[in-house]
C-alpha atoms as an extended CHARMM CRD file, in Angstrom:
* protein
*
       102  EXT
         1         1  GLU       CA             -7.6050000000       35.9580000000      -20.1250000000  PROA      1               0.0000000000
         2         2  PHE       CA             -9.6870000000       32.8140000000      -20.8030000000  PROA      2               0.0000000000
         3         3  SER       CA             -7.3280000000       30.6830000000      -18.6530000000  PROA      3               0.0000000000
         4         4  VAL       CA             -6.2710000000       28.6500000000      -21.6080000000  PROA      4               0.0000000000
         5         5  SER       CA             -2.6290000000       27.5630000000      -22.0470000000  PROA      5               0.0000000000
         6         6  ILE       CA             -0.7450000000       27.4730000000      -25.3010000000  PROA      6               0.0000000000
         7         7  GLU       CA             -0.5990000000       23.6520000000      -25.0910000000  PROA      7               0.0000000000
         8         8  GLU       CA             -4.3780000000       23.4490000000      -24.7480000000  PROA      8               0.0000000000
         9         9  LEU       CA             -4.7580000000       25.7280000000      -27.8040000000  PROA      9               0.0000000000
        10        10  LEU       CA             -2.3950000000       23.6060000000      -29.8590000000  PROA      10              0.0000000000
        11        11  ASP       CA             -4.0800000000       20.4040000000      -28.7580000000  PROA      11              0.0000000000
        12        12  GLY       CA             -7.5430000000       21.7260000000      -29.2300000000  PROA      12              0.0000000000
        13        13  GLU       CA             -8.8330000000       20.4710000000      -25.8780000000  PROA      13              0.0000000000
        14        14  ARG       CA             -8.4340000000       21.0820000000      -22.1680000000  PROA      14              0.0000000000
        15        15  LEU       CA             -5.6560000000       19.2570000000      -20.4640000000  PROA      15              0.0000000000
        16        16  SER       CA             -7.8740000000       18.3840000000      -17.4020000000  PROA      16              0.0000000000
        17        17  ALA       CA            -10.3110000000       16.5870000000      -19.8670000000  PROA      17              0.0000000000
        18        18  LYS       CA             -7.3930000000       14.2590000000      -21.0450000000  PROA      18              0.0000000000
        19        19  LYS       CA             -7.2560000000       10.9300000000      -19.4190000000  PROA      19              0.0000000000
        20        20  PRO       CA             -3.9010000000        9.8470000000      -18.1910000000  PROA      20              0.0000000000
        21        21  GLU       CA             -2.4380000000        7.2380000000      -20.4790000000  PROA      21              0.0000000000
        22        22  LYS       CA             -1.9060000000        3.8770000000      -18.9140000000  PROA      22              0.0000000000
        23        23  THR       CA              1.6250000000        2.5710000000      -19.0800000000  PROA      23              0.0000000000
        24        24  PRO       CA              1.8590000000       -1.0250000000      -20.3140000000  PROA      24              0.0000000000
        25        25  ASP       CA              2.8590000000       -3.6520000000      -17.7800000000  PROA      25              0.0000000000
        26        26  PRO       CA              6.5260000000       -4.5360000000      -18.4900000000  PROA      26              0.0000000000
        27        27  PHE       CA              5.9280000000       -8.0730000000      -17.0380000000  PROA      27              0.0000000000
        28        28  THR       CA              3.9940000000      -10.9420000000      -18.4950000000  PROA      28              0.0000000000
        29        29  PRO       CA              1.3900000000      -12.7000000000      -16.4340000000  PROA      29              0.0000000000
        30        30  LYS       CA              3.6610000000      -15.7680000000      -16.1820000000  PROA      30              0.0000000000
        31        31  GLU       CA              6.4900000000      -13.6020000000      -14.8100000000  PROA      31              0.0000000000
        32        32  ARG       CA              4.2180000000      -12.0340000000      -12.2530000000  PROA      32              0.0000000000
        33        33  ALA       CA              2.8280000000      -15.4850000000      -11.2780000000  PROA      33              0.0000000000
        34        34  ASP       CA              6.4050000000      -16.8710000000      -10.9530000000  PROA      34              0.0000000000
        35        35  PHE       CA              7.3140000000      -13.9200000000       -8.7770000000  PROA      35              0.0000000000
        36        36  TRP       CA              4.3920000000      -14.4630000000       -6.3900000000  PROA      36              0.0000000000
        37        37  ARG       CA              4.7950000000      -18.1860000000       -6.3120000000  PROA      37              0.0000000000
        38        38  GLN       CA              8.4490000000      -17.7610000000       -5.2220000000  PROA      38              0.0000000000
        39        39  ASN       CA              7.4120000000      -15.1830000000       -2.6950000000  PROA      39              0.0000000000
        40        40  TRP       CA              4.7870000000      -17.5960000000       -1.2120000000  PROA      40              0.0000000000
        41        41  LYS       CA              7.3200000000      -20.4000000000       -1.0400000000  PROA      41              0.0000000000
        42        42  ARG       CA              9.7560000000      -17.9950000000        0.7920000000  PROA      42              0.0000000000
        43        43  GLU       CA              7.0340000000      -16.9370000000        3.2860000000  PROA      43              0.0000000000
        44        44  ASN       CA              5.9460000000      -20.5380000000        4.0170000000  PROA      44              0.0000000000
        45        45  LYS       CA              9.3570000000      -22.2330000000        4.1700000000  PROA      45              0.0000000000
        46        46  SER       CA              8.9740000000      -22.9510000000        7.8810000000  PROA      46              0.0000000000
        47        47  TRP       CA              5.6470000000      -24.8600000000        7.3290000000  PROA      47              0.0000000000
        48        48  PHE       CA              7.2730000000      -26.9660000000        4.6860000000  PROA      48              0.0000000000
        49        49  PHE       CA             10.1270000000      -27.8420000000        7.1140000000  PROA      49              0.0000000000
        50        50  PHE       CA              7.8040000000      -28.6230000000        9.9620000000  PROA      50              0.0000000000
        51        51  TRP       CA              5.4390000000      -30.8820000000        7.9570000000  PROA      51              0.0000000000
        52        52  GLY       CA              8.4850000000      -32.4490000000        6.2070000000  PROA      52              0.0000000000
        53        53  ILE       CA              9.8530000000      -33.5560000000        9.5690000000  PROA      53              0.0000000000
        54        54  ILE       CA              6.4640000000      -34.8250000000       10.6560000000  PROA      54              0.0000000000
        55        55  VAL       CA              5.9080000000      -36.8550000000        7.4530000000  PROA      55              0.0000000000
        56        56  PHE       CA              9.5100000000      -38.2450000000        7.5850000000  PROA      56              0.0000000000
        57        57  ALA       CA              9.0920000000      -39.2800000000       11.2570000000  PROA      57              0.0000000000
        58        58  VAL       CA              5.8040000000      -41.0880000000       10.5330000000  PROA      58              0.0000000000
        59        59  ALA       CA              7.3680000000      -42.8270000000        7.4920000000  PROA      59              0.0000000000
        60        60  VAL       CA             10.3650000000      -44.0890000000        9.4370000000  PROA      60              0.0000000000
        61        61  PHE       CA              8.1130000000      -45.2260000000       12.2450000000  PROA      61              0.0000000000
        62        62  GLY       CA              5.6190000000      -46.7090000000        9.7470000000  PROA      62              0.0000000000
        63        63  CYS       CA              8.4350000000      -48.7460000000        8.1080000000  PROA      63              0.0000000000
        64        64  LEU       CA              9.3140000000      -50.1340000000       11.5480000000  PROA      64              0.0000000000
        65        65  ALA       CA              5.7840000000      -50.6550000000       12.7640000000  PROA      65              0.0000000000
        66        66  ASN       CA              3.6790000000      -51.8340000000        9.8900000000  PROA      66              0.0000000000
        67        67  LEU       CA              2.6280000000      -51.1990000000        6.3170000000  PROA      67              0.0000000000
        68        68  LEU       CA             -0.6830000000      -49.6180000000        7.2590000000  PROA      68              0.0000000000
        69        69  LEU       CA              1.0170000000      -46.7840000000        9.0680000000  PROA      69              0.0000000000
        70        70  PHE       CA              3.3590000000      -46.2870000000        6.1330000000  PROA      70              0.0000000000
        71        71  LEU       CA              0.3990000000      -46.0130000000        3.7170000000  PROA      71              0.0000000000
        72        72  ALA       CA             -1.2910000000      -43.5910000000        6.1410000000  PROA      72              0.0000000000
        73        73  ASP       CA              1.8860000000      -41.5570000000        5.8840000000  PROA      73              0.0000000000
        74        74  PHE       CA              1.7420000000      -41.5540000000        2.1390000000  PROA      74              0.0000000000
        75        75  PHE       CA             -1.8220000000      -40.2550000000        2.1190000000  PROA      75              0.0000000000
        76        76  LEU       CA             -0.9510000000      -37.5840000000        4.8170000000  PROA      76              0.0000000000
        77        77  ALA       CA              1.8730000000      -36.4310000000        2.5170000000  PROA      77              0.0000000000
        78        78  LEU       CA             -0.4190000000      -36.3100000000       -0.4780000000  PROA      78              0.0000000000
        79        79  VAL       CA             -3.1620000000      -34.3530000000        1.4830000000  PROA      79              0.0000000000
        80        80  LEU       CA             -0.4970000000      -31.8020000000        2.6660000000  PROA      80              0.0000000000
        81        81  TYR       CA              0.8210000000      -31.4920000000       -0.8510000000  PROA      81              0.0000000000
        82        82  LEU       CA             -2.6210000000      -30.6820000000       -2.1630000000  PROA      82              0.0000000000
        83        83  TYR       CA             -3.5300000000      -28.3540000000        0.6030000000  PROA      83              0.0000000000
        84        84  PHE       CA             -0.3300000000      -26.2650000000        0.3340000000  PROA      84              0.0000000000
        85        85  TYR       CA             -0.5260000000      -26.2040000000       -3.4800000000  PROA      85              0.0000000000
        86        86  ASN       CA             -4.1420000000      -25.0040000000       -3.3580000000  PROA      86              0.0000000000
        87        87  LYS       CA             -3.1200000000      -22.2830000000       -0.7890000000  PROA      87              0.0000000000
        88        88  MET       CA             -0.2610000000      -21.2410000000       -3.1390000000  PROA      88              0.0000000000
        89        89  CYS       CA             -2.5420000000      -21.0150000000       -6.1750000000  PROA      89              0.0000000000
        90        90  ILE       CA             -4.9640000000      -18.7800000000       -4.2940000000  PROA      90              0.0000000000
        91        91  TYR       CA             -2.1540000000      -16.6180000000       -3.0920000000  PROA      91              0.0000000000
        92        92  VAL       CA             -0.7660000000      -16.2340000000       -6.6210000000  PROA      92              0.0000000000
        93        93  ASP       CA             -4.1710000000      -15.5110000000       -8.1150000000  PROA      93              0.0000000000
        94        94  ASN       CA             -4.9440000000      -12.9010000000       -5.4840000000  PROA      94              0.0000000000
        95        95  ASN       CA             -1.5330000000      -11.1020000000       -5.8620000000  PROA      95              0.0000000000
        96        96  ALA       CA             -0.2770000000      -11.6000000000       -9.3930000000  PROA      96              0.0000000000
        97        97  TYR       CA             -3.4620000000      -10.8190000000      -11.4580000000  PROA      97              0.0000000000
        98        98  LYS       CA             -5.0350000000       -8.0370000000       -9.3360000000  PROA      98              0.0000000000
        99        99  LEU       CA             -2.9800000000       -5.4720000000      -11.3380000000  PROA      99              0.0000000000
       100       100  SER       CA             -4.5330000000       -6.6020000000      -14.6390000000  PROA      100             0.0000000000
       101       101  GLU       CA             -7.9840000000       -5.8020000000      -13.2370000000  PROA      101             0.0000000000
       102       102  ASP       CA             -7.2810000000       -2.1750000000      -12.3640000000  PROA      102             0.0000000000
């Protein structure tokens, strides 16, 4: 008659007023970051291959040509490493940790 269920009477409050309980995340932040890091590497494998061939070709040509070209290749490889590492960190941060903010 008062639209109250037995469960609501036993609990002493309305069921609709209860907030749904959050289930704890079964993964640690490190596990989530590792997953997204591997996912990013899998998605960008073709870029690693492409730039690896370019850097290798410039290194071989640099050894044959002169030391200056070889050093330029070293810095190119370092810049590419830093660029891709930064992109990977941003990707992991955007995907692995957005669940903990909800």
